XYZ file of C-alpha atoms in Angstrom:
766
model
C 0.000 0.000 0.000
C 1.310 3.454 -0.941
C 2.375 5.689 1.973
C 1.174 9.348 1.905
C 2.792 11.941 4.221
C 1.194 15.185 5.500
C 2.396 17.939 7.860
C -0.481 19.411 9.905
C 1.161 21.366 12.752
C 0.158 25.052 12.900
C 3.484 26.422 14.105
C 6.958 25.251 13.118
C 9.116 24.136 16.010
C 12.177 23.821 13.746
C 12.944 27.108 11.964
C 15.130 27.573 8.875
C 17.719 30.220 7.947
C 17.504 31.986 4.549
C 20.205 34.022 2.811
C 19.938 37.707 3.498
C 17.708 37.151 6.560
C 18.234 36.205 10.215
C 16.026 33.121 10.217
C 16.072 30.283 12.746
C 17.352 26.888 11.736
C 15.806 23.463 12.214
C 18.364 22.419 14.845
C 17.808 22.679 18.593
C 20.193 25.581 19.268
C 18.279 28.052 21.482
C 20.454 30.877 20.191
C 18.847 30.458 16.751
C 15.264 31.007 17.988
C 13.667 34.271 16.790
C 10.331 36.019 17.403
C 10.825 38.379 14.444
C 7.565 39.337 12.654
C 6.995 39.014 8.911
C 8.917 41.753 7.168
C 6.698 42.243 4.089
C 7.482 41.903 0.350
C 8.424 38.383 -0.727
C 10.335 36.912 2.187
C 10.641 33.526 3.873
C 10.575 33.279 7.644
C 10.454 29.536 8.310
C 9.970 26.158 6.647
C 9.502 22.664 7.986
C 9.208 20.097 9.362
C 12.880 19.245 9.370
C 13.578 16.419 9.088
C 10.641 15.645 6.809
C 9.306 12.369 5.454
C 9.439 11.782 1.723
C 5.853 11.924 0.517
C 4.976 14.299 3.376
C 4.094 17.970 3.231
C 6.689 20.737 3.502
C 5.386 24.150 4.680
C 6.845 27.582 3.991
C 5.815 30.590 6.104
C 6.652 34.203 5.312
C 5.394 37.237 3.414
C 4.160 37.323 -0.187
C 4.221 33.530 -0.409
C 1.497 33.545 -3.069
C 4.083 35.047 -5.474
C 6.340 31.950 -5.318
C 6.229 30.346 -8.776
C 8.332 27.226 -8.194
C 10.465 25.534 -5.544
C 13.671 23.580 -6.240
C 14.392 20.537 -4.066
C 17.733 18.729 -4.483
C 17.256 15.523 -6.473
C 13.729 16.507 -7.587
C 14.246 19.652 -9.626
C 11.625 22.389 -9.823
C 8.256 21.777 -8.207
C 5.368 23.940 -9.518
C 2.506 22.060 -7.865
C 2.293 24.519 -4.960
C -0.663 24.632 -2.578
C -1.314 28.267 -1.590
C -2.863 28.401 1.876
C -2.618 32.201 2.266
C -0.276 35.050 1.435
C 1.759 33.893 4.436
C 1.832 30.121 3.803
C 2.413 27.666 0.950
C 2.882 23.871 0.932
C 4.367 21.224 -1.372
C 4.465 17.434 -1.291
C 8.027 16.093 -1.001
C 8.811 13.701 -3.905
C 10.219 10.263 -3.148
C 13.454 11.116 -5.033
C 14.195 14.265 -3.020
C 17.686 14.493 -1.517
C 19.163 16.479 1.393
C 20.330 19.978 0.511
C 19.322 23.631 0.283
C 15.835 24.594 -0.915
C 15.377 27.451 -3.402
C 12.103 29.442 -3.766
C 11.635 31.225 -7.102
C 9.492 34.335 -7.713
C 9.442 37.250 -10.139
C 11.148 39.285 -7.396
C 14.115 36.892 -7.246
C 15.200 33.698 -5.536
C 15.296 32.835 -1.840
C 17.682 30.095 -0.709
C 17.378 28.504 2.702
C 20.468 28.720 4.915
C 19.773 25.312 6.457
C 19.892 21.964 4.669
C 16.669 20.076 4.187
C 16.972 16.652 5.875
C 14.758 13.575 5.887
C 13.293 11.132 8.384
C 13.619 7.401 8.053
C 11.371 6.244 5.181
C 8.296 5.289 7.209
C 5.901 3.401 4.976
C 2.404 2.023 5.404
C 1.890 -0.858 3.018
C -1.282 -2.533 4.241
C -4.251 -2.053 6.576
C -6.066 -5.267 7.463
C -8.931 -5.820 7.593
C -10.407 -2.819 5.772
C -13.788 -3.434 7.348
C -13.768 -3.528 11.131
C -16.039 -3.303 14.125
C -15.356 -1.539 17.389
C -13.207 -3.879 19.495
C -11.682 -5.722 16.515
C -7.901 -5.879 16.161
C -6.526 -3.807 13.275
C -3.197 -4.792 11.735
C -0.910 -2.252 10.042
C 2.142 -3.449 8.069
C 4.983 -1.441 6.532
C 8.489 -0.284 7.459
C 9.925 1.771 10.301
C 6.594 1.469 12.094
C 8.557 1.310 15.322
C 8.854 5.122 14.964
C 5.077 5.515 15.157
C 3.681 6.612 18.522
C 0.036 7.166 17.628
C -2.644 5.940 15.202
C -5.411 8.411 14.455
C -8.812 7.377 13.141
C -11.261 9.718 11.371
C -12.583 12.659 13.401
C -9.397 12.775 15.535
C -9.992 9.551 17.463
C -6.448 8.687 18.564
C -4.929 5.449 19.924
C -1.526 5.859 21.618
C 1.277 3.278 21.402
C 0.595 2.270 25.009
C -2.643 0.742 23.730
C -0.995 -1.153 20.829
C -1.172 -4.917 21.338
C 1.835 -5.427 19.064
C 4.469 -2.887 17.963
C 7.540 -3.567 15.818
C 9.409 -2.107 12.853
C 7.192 -3.929 10.386
C 3.820 -4.255 12.169
C 1.389 -2.546 14.534
C -1.666 -4.221 16.007
C -4.252 -2.255 17.971
C -7.909 -2.537 19.031
C -10.438 -0.444 17.102
C -11.835 2.089 19.598
C -15.598 2.374 20.117
C -15.473 5.994 18.911
C -13.784 5.156 15.598
C -15.427 6.316 12.375
C -14.973 5.310 8.773
C -12.232 7.105 6.812
C -8.484 7.124 6.270
C -6.224 6.394 9.206
C -3.097 8.383 10.054
C 0.225 7.231 11.463
C 1.944 9.869 13.617
C 5.546 9.921 14.825
C 4.477 12.049 17.793
C 7.076 14.764 17.205
C 6.427 18.322 18.321
C 5.603 19.006 14.681
C 4.604 15.454 13.769
C 4.898 13.648 10.479
C 1.558 12.210 9.493
C 1.366 9.232 7.127
C -2.083 8.675 5.647
C -3.411 5.303 4.525
C -4.168 5.077 0.825
C -7.460 3.247 1.348
C -10.282 4.198 3.663
C -11.133 2.056 6.635
C -14.800 1.091 6.970
C -16.041 0.970 10.563
C -19.157 -1.135 10.977
C -22.254 0.709 12.229
C -25.545 -0.627 13.552
C -27.994 -0.846 10.663
C -31.580 -1.643 9.742
C -32.647 -3.367 6.560
C -35.332 -0.725 5.915
C -36.077 2.564 7.649
C -39.530 2.273 9.250
C -42.367 4.560 8.167
C -44.253 5.563 11.333
C -46.749 7.918 9.715
C -49.758 8.256 11.997
C -47.954 6.846 15.030
C -49.034 8.092 18.449
C -47.113 8.964 21.594
C -47.011 5.992 23.950
C -46.736 3.420 21.169
C -43.857 0.928 21.341
C -41.626 0.699 18.270
C -39.578 -2.468 17.669
C -37.002 -2.752 14.890
C -34.478 -5.410 13.820
C -30.934 -4.020 13.990
C -27.725 -5.669 12.834
C -24.815 -5.030 15.239
C -27.358 -3.800 17.765
C -24.716 -4.142 20.489
C -23.080 -0.985 19.114
C -26.097 1.202 19.874
C -25.507 3.579 22.799
C -28.596 5.788 22.509
C -31.784 6.438 20.552
C -32.752 10.031 19.772
C -36.007 11.562 18.605
C -36.343 14.183 15.822
C -36.033 16.966 18.431
C -32.745 15.369 19.688
C -34.308 14.136 22.939
C -32.953 10.755 24.066
C -35.361 7.945 24.953
C -34.742 4.725 26.824
C -34.464 1.572 24.738
C -34.207 -2.179 25.298
C -32.431 -4.870 23.295
C -33.604 -8.462 22.929
C -31.402 -10.399 20.552
C -31.289 -8.289 17.417
C -34.510 -6.439 18.358
C -34.333 -2.838 19.579
C -37.478 -1.394 21.215
C -38.463 2.046 22.541
C -41.623 3.991 23.392
C -42.599 7.158 21.494
C -42.567 10.002 24.049
C -45.421 12.476 24.581
C -43.494 15.266 22.858
C -42.462 13.299 19.770
C -42.447 15.434 16.614
C -42.338 14.779 12.892
C -38.908 13.857 11.515
C -36.269 11.095 11.671
C -35.576 8.812 14.639
C -31.939 7.713 14.878
C -29.755 5.278 16.779
C -26.249 6.375 17.698
C -23.130 4.265 18.438
C -20.183 5.491 20.524
C -18.701 7.156 17.440
C -21.607 9.628 17.403
C -22.642 8.756 13.843
C -26.432 8.921 13.531
C -28.122 5.990 11.804
C -31.777 6.371 10.811
C -34.248 3.928 12.348
C -37.565 5.434 11.275
C -39.293 8.486 9.911
C -42.409 9.649 11.701
C -45.429 11.790 10.924
C -47.145 12.113 14.293
C -50.891 11.491 14.433
C -53.150 14.481 15.210
C -56.744 14.799 16.344
C -59.120 14.657 13.384
C -62.753 15.547 12.621
C -62.967 17.591 15.815
C -66.150 19.467 16.789
C -67.011 21.450 19.913
C -70.168 20.766 21.939
C -71.469 23.370 22.512
C -69.732 25.463 19.874
C -71.777 28.628 20.501
C -73.149 30.603 23.470
C -70.251 29.471 25.668
C -68.982 31.450 28.665
C -66.388 31.220 31.407
C -67.147 28.304 33.715
C -69.019 26.292 31.071
C -67.885 22.763 30.181
C -67.094 22.277 26.497
C -66.560 18.815 25.032
C -64.325 18.468 21.985
C -65.139 15.267 20.107
C -63.240 13.542 17.299
C -60.541 10.982 16.510
C -57.221 10.668 18.420
C -58.507 12.986 21.151
C -56.305 11.261 23.740
C -53.361 13.088 22.125
C -54.614 16.497 23.283
C -52.577 17.829 26.201
C -54.056 21.342 26.484
C -56.536 23.791 24.970
C -55.912 27.515 24.448
C -59.088 29.565 24.199
C -59.257 32.754 22.118
C -58.501 35.865 24.167
C -56.759 33.874 26.953
C -52.975 33.495 27.148
C -52.782 30.455 29.431
C -53.698 27.021 28.168
C -56.201 24.793 30.003
C -55.676 21.075 30.609
C -58.592 18.713 29.925
C -60.457 17.557 33.017
C -61.475 14.330 31.248
C -59.909 12.636 28.230
C -60.539 9.598 26.058
C -59.761 8.504 22.505
C -62.945 10.166 21.257
C -63.485 13.266 23.412
C -62.068 15.651 26.004
C -63.823 17.931 28.493
C -62.523 21.430 29.269
C -63.752 24.227 31.552
C -63.947 27.536 29.672
C -61.561 30.046 31.360
C -62.241 33.685 32.250
C -61.695 36.098 29.384
C -62.594 33.659 26.606
C -63.777 35.403 23.436
C -65.243 34.237 20.152
C -62.673 32.733 17.793
C -60.655 29.562 17.337
C -59.745 27.350 20.276
C -56.377 25.623 19.715
C -56.075 21.983 20.760
C -52.379 21.203 21.331
C -50.617 17.844 21.472
C -47.411 16.889 23.224
C -45.524 17.233 19.929
C -46.306 20.947 19.877
C -48.704 20.608 16.953
C -52.255 21.874 17.232
C -55.567 22.145 15.448
C -58.146 24.934 15.583
C -61.845 24.621 16.398
C -64.226 27.590 16.164
C -66.298 28.620 19.184
C -68.456 31.676 19.914
C -69.466 33.244 23.211
C -72.840 34.149 24.634
C -74.008 37.519 23.240
C -76.811 39.930 24.245
C -79.936 39.661 22.113
C -83.258 41.479 21.579
C -82.043 44.680 23.236
C -84.693 47.363 23.930
C -84.827 50.652 25.899
C -87.278 52.115 28.413
C -88.190 54.946 28.211
C -87.848 55.447 24.486
C -86.888 58.081 23.625
C -84.779 58.465 26.779
C -83.916 61.825 28.296
C -80.334 62.955 28.617
C -79.269 62.727 32.267
C -82.351 60.610 32.925
C -82.672 57.023 34.091
C -82.637 54.326 31.386
C -83.500 50.627 31.590
C -81.909 48.346 28.994
C -83.721 45.037 28.595
C -83.113 41.901 26.517
C -81.541 38.459 26.794
C -78.059 37.429 27.938
C -77.265 40.804 29.521
C -75.620 39.417 32.665
C -72.101 39.770 31.243
C -72.378 43.411 30.146
C -69.609 45.520 31.717
C -70.187 48.868 29.973
C -72.358 50.639 27.437
C -70.965 53.140 24.931
C -73.134 55.781 23.261
C -72.280 57.431 19.943
C -68.931 55.590 19.840
C -67.302 57.821 22.449
C -69.189 58.156 25.729
C -68.948 55.083 27.966
C -70.854 54.276 31.150
C -69.955 51.339 33.377
C -72.823 48.953 34.097
C -73.361 47.817 37.666
C -74.998 44.505 38.639
C -76.692 43.596 35.358
C -79.127 40.668 35.333
C -79.693 38.321 32.429
C -82.697 40.400 31.339
C -81.965 44.056 32.240
C -79.794 46.756 33.780
C -80.266 50.428 34.539
C -78.035 53.491 34.200
C -78.124 57.258 33.951
C -77.832 58.565 30.395
C -74.781 60.864 30.064
C -75.812 64.496 29.801
C -73.077 65.276 27.284
C -74.668 63.261 24.492
C -76.572 64.859 21.662
C -80.332 64.540 21.381
C -81.471 62.330 18.510
C -80.384 58.885 17.362
C -77.197 57.521 18.997
C -75.394 54.255 18.297
C -75.046 51.806 21.207
C -72.208 49.326 21.835
C -72.176 46.869 24.718
C -68.803 45.821 26.125
C -68.805 42.406 27.783
C -66.700 41.374 30.767
C -64.462 39.309 28.469
C -63.579 42.407 26.443
C -65.769 41.635 23.442
C -68.066 44.320 22.048
C -71.515 43.921 20.530
C -73.334 46.497 18.408
C -77.034 46.660 19.373
C -80.018 48.794 18.382
C -79.542 52.570 18.291
C -81.259 54.690 20.945
C -83.299 57.857 20.541
C -82.375 60.524 23.107
C -84.235 63.690 24.096
C -83.207 66.811 25.987
C -82.957 66.541 29.800
C -85.907 67.500 32.015
C -83.637 68.969 34.713
C -81.331 71.957 34.373
C -78.586 71.239 31.847
C -75.955 73.104 29.891
C -76.960 73.991 26.384
C -73.470 75.268 25.598
C -70.312 74.109 27.368
C -66.991 75.983 27.262
C -64.928 75.157 24.188
C -61.393 73.791 24.298
C -60.039 77.274 23.650
C -61.704 78.649 26.802
C -59.398 78.960 29.809
C -61.065 78.196 33.135
C -58.824 78.969 36.101
C -59.102 77.530 39.577
C -60.147 80.229 42.021
C -61.992 82.224 39.343
C -65.464 82.135 37.755
C -66.779 81.084 34.374
C -70.158 81.256 32.640
C -72.287 78.622 30.905
C -75.731 78.814 29.358
C -78.336 76.413 30.757
C -81.890 75.312 30.034
C -84.590 74.522 32.622
C -82.944 77.099 34.872
C -86.008 77.177 37.127
C -85.190 73.614 38.251
C -81.628 74.464 39.402
C -81.056 74.134 43.174
C -77.261 73.920 43.473
C -73.864 73.461 41.837
C -71.107 71.060 42.914
C -67.479 70.818 41.820
C -65.826 67.478 42.457
C -68.680 66.629 44.840
C -68.474 69.821 46.939
C -71.039 72.647 46.902
C -69.754 75.901 45.391
C -71.106 79.405 45.017
C -72.948 80.360 41.834
C -75.058 83.174 40.414
C -78.012 82.476 38.104
C -79.030 85.339 35.832
C -81.768 84.116 33.506
C -80.175 81.268 31.573
C -76.633 82.452 32.360
C -74.987 80.505 35.172
C -71.835 81.963 36.781
C -69.876 79.299 38.687
C -67.132 79.915 41.252
C -64.314 77.418 40.634
C -62.593 76.274 43.871
C -58.903 77.041 44.209
C -58.148 73.337 44.634
C -59.877 72.273 41.410
C -57.695 69.969 39.315
C -57.087 69.733 35.598
C -60.088 67.500 34.974
C -62.842 68.555 37.354
C -66.407 67.323 37.579
C -69.149 69.992 37.600
C -72.650 68.916 38.670
C -75.844 70.907 38.134
C -78.258 69.840 40.862
C -81.985 70.263 40.101
C -85.181 69.541 41.910
C -85.841 66.699 39.480
C -82.370 65.280 38.916
C -78.801 66.273 38.260
C -76.302 66.370 35.388
C -72.500 66.171 35.582
C -69.889 67.441 33.151
C -66.131 66.914 33.068
C -64.523 70.287 32.359
C -60.818 71.089 32.033
C -59.541 73.574 34.616
C -56.195 75.338 34.850
C -55.173 74.461 38.431
C -54.087 77.098 40.924
C -50.845 75.551 42.068
C -49.794 78.546 44.188
C -52.049 79.230 47.167
C -51.673 82.443 49.157
C -54.119 83.214 51.985
C -53.951 86.462 53.987
C -54.567 85.597 57.675
C -53.765 88.950 59.303
C -54.184 92.414 57.787
C -53.461 95.154 60.350
C -50.515 97.462 61.076
C -48.726 96.523 64.330
C -45.567 98.208 65.669
C -43.887 95.421 67.633
C -42.632 96.437 71.105
C -41.738 94.035 73.912
C -43.317 96.296 76.562
C -46.332 97.389 74.558
C -49.972 96.318 74.547
C -51.784 93.556 72.682
C -53.549 94.819 69.599
C -51.048 97.690 69.342
C -47.597 96.154 69.893
C -48.473 92.427 69.977
C -51.093 90.363 68.169
C -52.666 86.918 67.921
C -53.430 84.620 64.957
C -56.118 81.978 65.483
C -56.302 78.275 64.683
C -59.022 78.793 62.051
C -56.384 80.446 59.834
C -54.384 77.207 59.642
C -57.154 74.767 58.716
C -56.173 72.876 55.595
C -52.654 74.325 55.549
C -50.203 71.546 54.531
C -46.853 70.904 56.155
C -44.114 72.708 54.279
C -46.205 75.858 53.846
C -44.685 79.228 54.736
C -45.877 81.792 57.269
C -44.894 85.168 55.749
C -44.699 88.504 57.609
C -44.849 91.734 55.564
C -42.569 94.104 57.510
C -40.843 97.458 57.698
C -37.841 97.393 60.105
C -37.872 100.379 62.496
C -34.381 100.084 63.961
C -31.049 98.367 63.613
C -32.069 95.222 65.546
C -35.552 94.184 64.370
C -36.977 90.985 65.915
C -40.192 88.957 65.468
C -40.897 86.346 68.130
C -43.390 83.624 67.124
C -44.962 81.943 70.176
C -47.568 79.240 70.676
C -50.872 79.860 72.493
C -49.172 79.549 75.879
C -46.443 82.023 74.915
C -43.863 79.301 74.389
C -41.329 80.502 71.829
C -41.316 78.609 68.537
C -38.801 80.811 66.726
C -37.369 84.326 66.943
C -36.769 85.955 63.551
C -34.084 88.629 63.111
C -34.707 90.158 59.668
C -32.201 92.442 57.966
C -32.726 96.180 58.381
C -33.765 96.490 54.723
C -35.986 93.379 54.623
C -39.619 93.565 53.522
C -40.556 89.939 54.296
C -39.760 87.456 57.045
C -40.682 83.766 56.745
C -41.267 80.747 58.989
C -41.509 77.243 57.509
C -44.563 75.451 58.860
C -43.115 71.998 59.292
C -45.290 69.130 60.484
C -43.902 69.642 64.026
C -44.601 73.400 63.946
C -48.144 72.875 62.658
C -48.739 70.229 65.314
C -47.615 72.682 68.011
C -49.718 75.504 66.557
C -52.885 73.450 66.372
C -52.272 71.312 69.459
C -51.362 73.936 72.070
C -54.433 75.081 74.018
C -54.477 78.139 76.307
C -57.766 76.979 77.843
C -59.854 79.969 76.882
C -59.407 80.818 73.152
C -58.555 79.361 69.738
C -55.220 81.167 69.695
C -52.664 79.505 67.447
C -49.836 82.052 67.615
C -48.887 85.053 69.694
C -46.572 87.471 67.846
C -44.356 90.008 69.617
C -40.938 91.610 69.074
C -39.183 94.932 68.652
C -38.140 97.590 66.125
C -40.359 96.089 63.412
C -43.697 97.107 61.882
C -45.899 94.225 60.624
C -48.531 95.262 58.084
C -49.809 91.850 56.903
C -49.348 88.105 57.423
C -50.145 85.400 54.901
C -49.597 81.656 54.485
C -48.590 80.228 51.121
C -47.888 76.843 49.588
C -47.812 75.056 46.300
C -50.713 72.749 45.620
C -49.641 69.367 44.310
C -51.754 68.310 41.356
C -50.871 64.700 41.959
C -53.527 62.365 43.260
C -52.258 59.262 45.014
C -54.101 56.280 43.516
C -52.032 53.573 45.236
C -49.507 53.570 48.086
C -49.558 50.033 49.466
C -45.882 49.396 48.686
C -44.846 46.291 46.727
C -41.549 44.583 45.898
C -41.115 43.189 42.389
C -38.668 40.361 41.756
C -38.515 37.631 39.149
C -41.268 39.205 37.030
C -43.986 38.882 39.620
C -47.046 41.040 39.038
C -49.104 43.569 41.025
C -52.744 43.735 39.928
C -54.094 46.208 42.507
C -54.883 48.710 39.735
C -56.374 46.066 37.426
C -59.687 44.257 37.289
C -61.688 47.139 38.747
C -59.021 48.276 41.205
C -58.993 51.710 39.580
C -61.380 53.510 37.209
C -59.162 54.097 34.180
C -62.146 55.419 32.247
C -61.996 58.514 34.493
C -58.501 59.403 33.261
C -58.186 62.104 30.615
C -55.559 62.207 27.838
C -52.519 64.221 28.864
C -52.602 63.289 32.546
C -49.329 62.043 34.000
C -48.906 58.693 35.739
C -45.974 58.606 38.183
C -44.450 55.533 39.802
C -42.184 56.229 42.789
C -39.554 53.496 42.758
C -36.636 52.198 44.817
C -34.211 49.838 43.017
C -33.139 46.738 44.954
C -29.867 46.219 43.064
C -26.451 47.826 43.405
C -25.872 51.085 41.593
C -25.172 50.471 37.916
C -26.771 47.019 37.877
C -29.768 46.273 35.664
C -33.405 46.341 36.794
C -36.577 47.094 34.887
C -40.271 48.035 35.109
C -42.869 46.666 32.703
C -46.407 48.072 32.573
C -49.105 45.855 31.051
C -52.857 45.509 30.860
C -54.828 43.044 32.937
C -55.949 40.657 30.190
C -53.269 37.994 29.998
C -50.712 40.506 31.240
C -50.343 41.602 27.633
C -48.112 44.492 26.579
C -49.652 47.914 26.091
C -49.873 48.750 22.380
C -46.999 50.285 20.414
C -45.342 52.696 20.589
C -45.542 52.180 24.362
C -42.286 50.468 25.493
C -42.465 46.829 26.526
C -40.245 47.671 29.510
C -38.273 50.524 31.091
C -34.679 49.573 31.897
C -33.180 51.138 35.063
C -35.561 54.140 34.952
C -35.327 57.281 37.080
C -37.755 57.713 39.972
C -40.438 58.787 39.648
C -41.076 57.028 36.348
C -43.387 59.416 34.467
C -45.851 58.280 31.804
C -47.957 60.721 29.785
C -51.287 58.930 29.438
C -52.202 59.352 25.798
C -55.572 58.274 24.412
C -54.343 54.947 23.038
C -52.894 53.985 26.445
C -56.083 54.887 28.325
C -58.256 53.058 25.789
C -56.128 49.929 26.133
C -56.211 50.042 29.947
C -60.001 50.401 29.880
C -60.478 47.600 27.334
C -57.772 45.380 28.828
C -59.001 45.482 32.447
C -56.586 47.918 34.015
C -52.889 48.113 34.847
C -50.549 45.283 35.850
C -47.079 46.206 37.129
C -44.251 43.713 36.647
C -40.500 43.595 35.966
C -37.586 42.754 38.249
C -35.449 44.241 41.020
C -37.318 47.162 42.584
C -39.938 48.348 45.063
C -42.803 50.590 43.957
C -43.735 52.835 46.879
C -46.683 54.806 45.519
C -48.413 55.679 42.255
C -49.979 59.046 41.453
C -51.884 60.713 38.640
C -51.648 64.389 37.847
């Protein structure tokens, strides 16, 4: 058998010297070793191995190697069959007639001659491999010459057998056991040098694999079925793998191999694998699926109902996913012909998906129970009046929407009717009606005819361009003015003036951006949501008299009192402000409680016009909690060389409304649903309001954490462009509630808060 030699080492251990360059030689002299980089142009750095086997590969490393046109070896002449690996490496096969001597590389730029002689190893030869077909554990015999120099035999895919494992080793013969991991292909003899000589066999070795006469066709097979196949050399099988690469247990009885199809078996090829890792096909499978499936009932279903799905192969169904619901439901009963499933909350009309363990699924249409035969009483109905909606299947109605835009929540509907107050902001005449069900579905029903209200109502409301300021008045025109008995803002009575059909309303200073105005009549009431420009700065004058402070003077002239009534509703952090004119070079204002205990003594500058005291929670508590036993005195003010002309309290009104402050720690994507599923009325929120989440991260500074805001139904993401999550946000996290966000929160059953690595302390809306 012909011997073929190949050099495969990546780095030469023996380096050569070329003329004109300081290259290392192939001897072991440490002084010749160099770490010099490639110098560019056409230059040779190293070549090897040295010594080399005739028939083996000789490698040349340097710069511009692709420009080498031929290489002269002593005894062989010019060699032009050059294998170009890269610009830095070329290779040639050493002819059998090559002799020791200098090697010359030829290029158009000139010749390069090595400074070290090329030398040769003993002529290792591999003449015969026997047998050429083997099985793991068989003894392989290699014959040739100088085989005593071989330290390793390498099978395909780098499966190596060292000389310690040879059963026989001489100059002319090597015997060794075929390893279990061996694969078919050429074998390699290696001398084990640092840069080894490799001698390839001319013929390929065939390693026996387990085999089947015919690959089984398992089309229509079901999980749980046992598959048995006749396998030659079955003792070589180490594992059986499914199409998804999962291993399954198997048994062997003689030449029979058996295994059970797992629940998650998928379409594809089933293989057996010996120790070598080579996959051998056993069978192809097309997994059976449920067929001819129908739902009973298929219509008028609702959460809590039992639906039976009937058909063929129904025992394969592992779960059912209902439309509108993220989580799958497992069957409560199952047989080969039918399964029983309880319909989950949130199910909508659409296709239920019946899934099998293989991950495949089939779809079956179902529809939910819908309202029918809807009628209205009275008809026409008056705006702001009571309305009864009657019909069938009304028990699941959550809200009713008039004219496509005005929605009213429905409380405690029965199967046949529910009542509500018609919104006063609708237009008289025909209005469309949409019912929203508790599962989120909507149903268009008969239109309703509406008439003007019988109580006092606004015929013209302020337009968007009208500015209404907290603390000021505004005017609206009303009808049925004779029925008006009062006006409320955000549930509190306010002052008003009625002049014919013109109603002047006093807006409270604490009115927020979206305030509710109610016209109360003797025969009913109507409410309107009206935008108000809040009065964030509050300034109340609590003393307005000129007092010349003098320690020895009289009360009312040189000292004065301020009473507890002046501090009702004043928040902590407010300021008590004295308007002053200093009357000397050492002005002082002493602020005392009702029992003349000093709270603070102010010493304003001689040119000051104001002097301030911060009303902290402790100061306010002392002001309101100190009792002199005979009056409602809060403060006694005295001092010297200072004239006080006025005193006021001031503060900034926060427009934020706390909607949740229970405190909750989020880790591992848990969820807080306190503001979902009716926990907060998101329909009351107006576009442009700001949602703020006050957060405390639980991770070290710079580490990742995130907040994800979702709607209640299935914890689904809010619609784009709303972000799926906020990574390491600032606190408070501020969200401008645009219309599409509010609409989704209303339709999707509120807000769910999730994410990882933080505590949410409170949530506000401004």
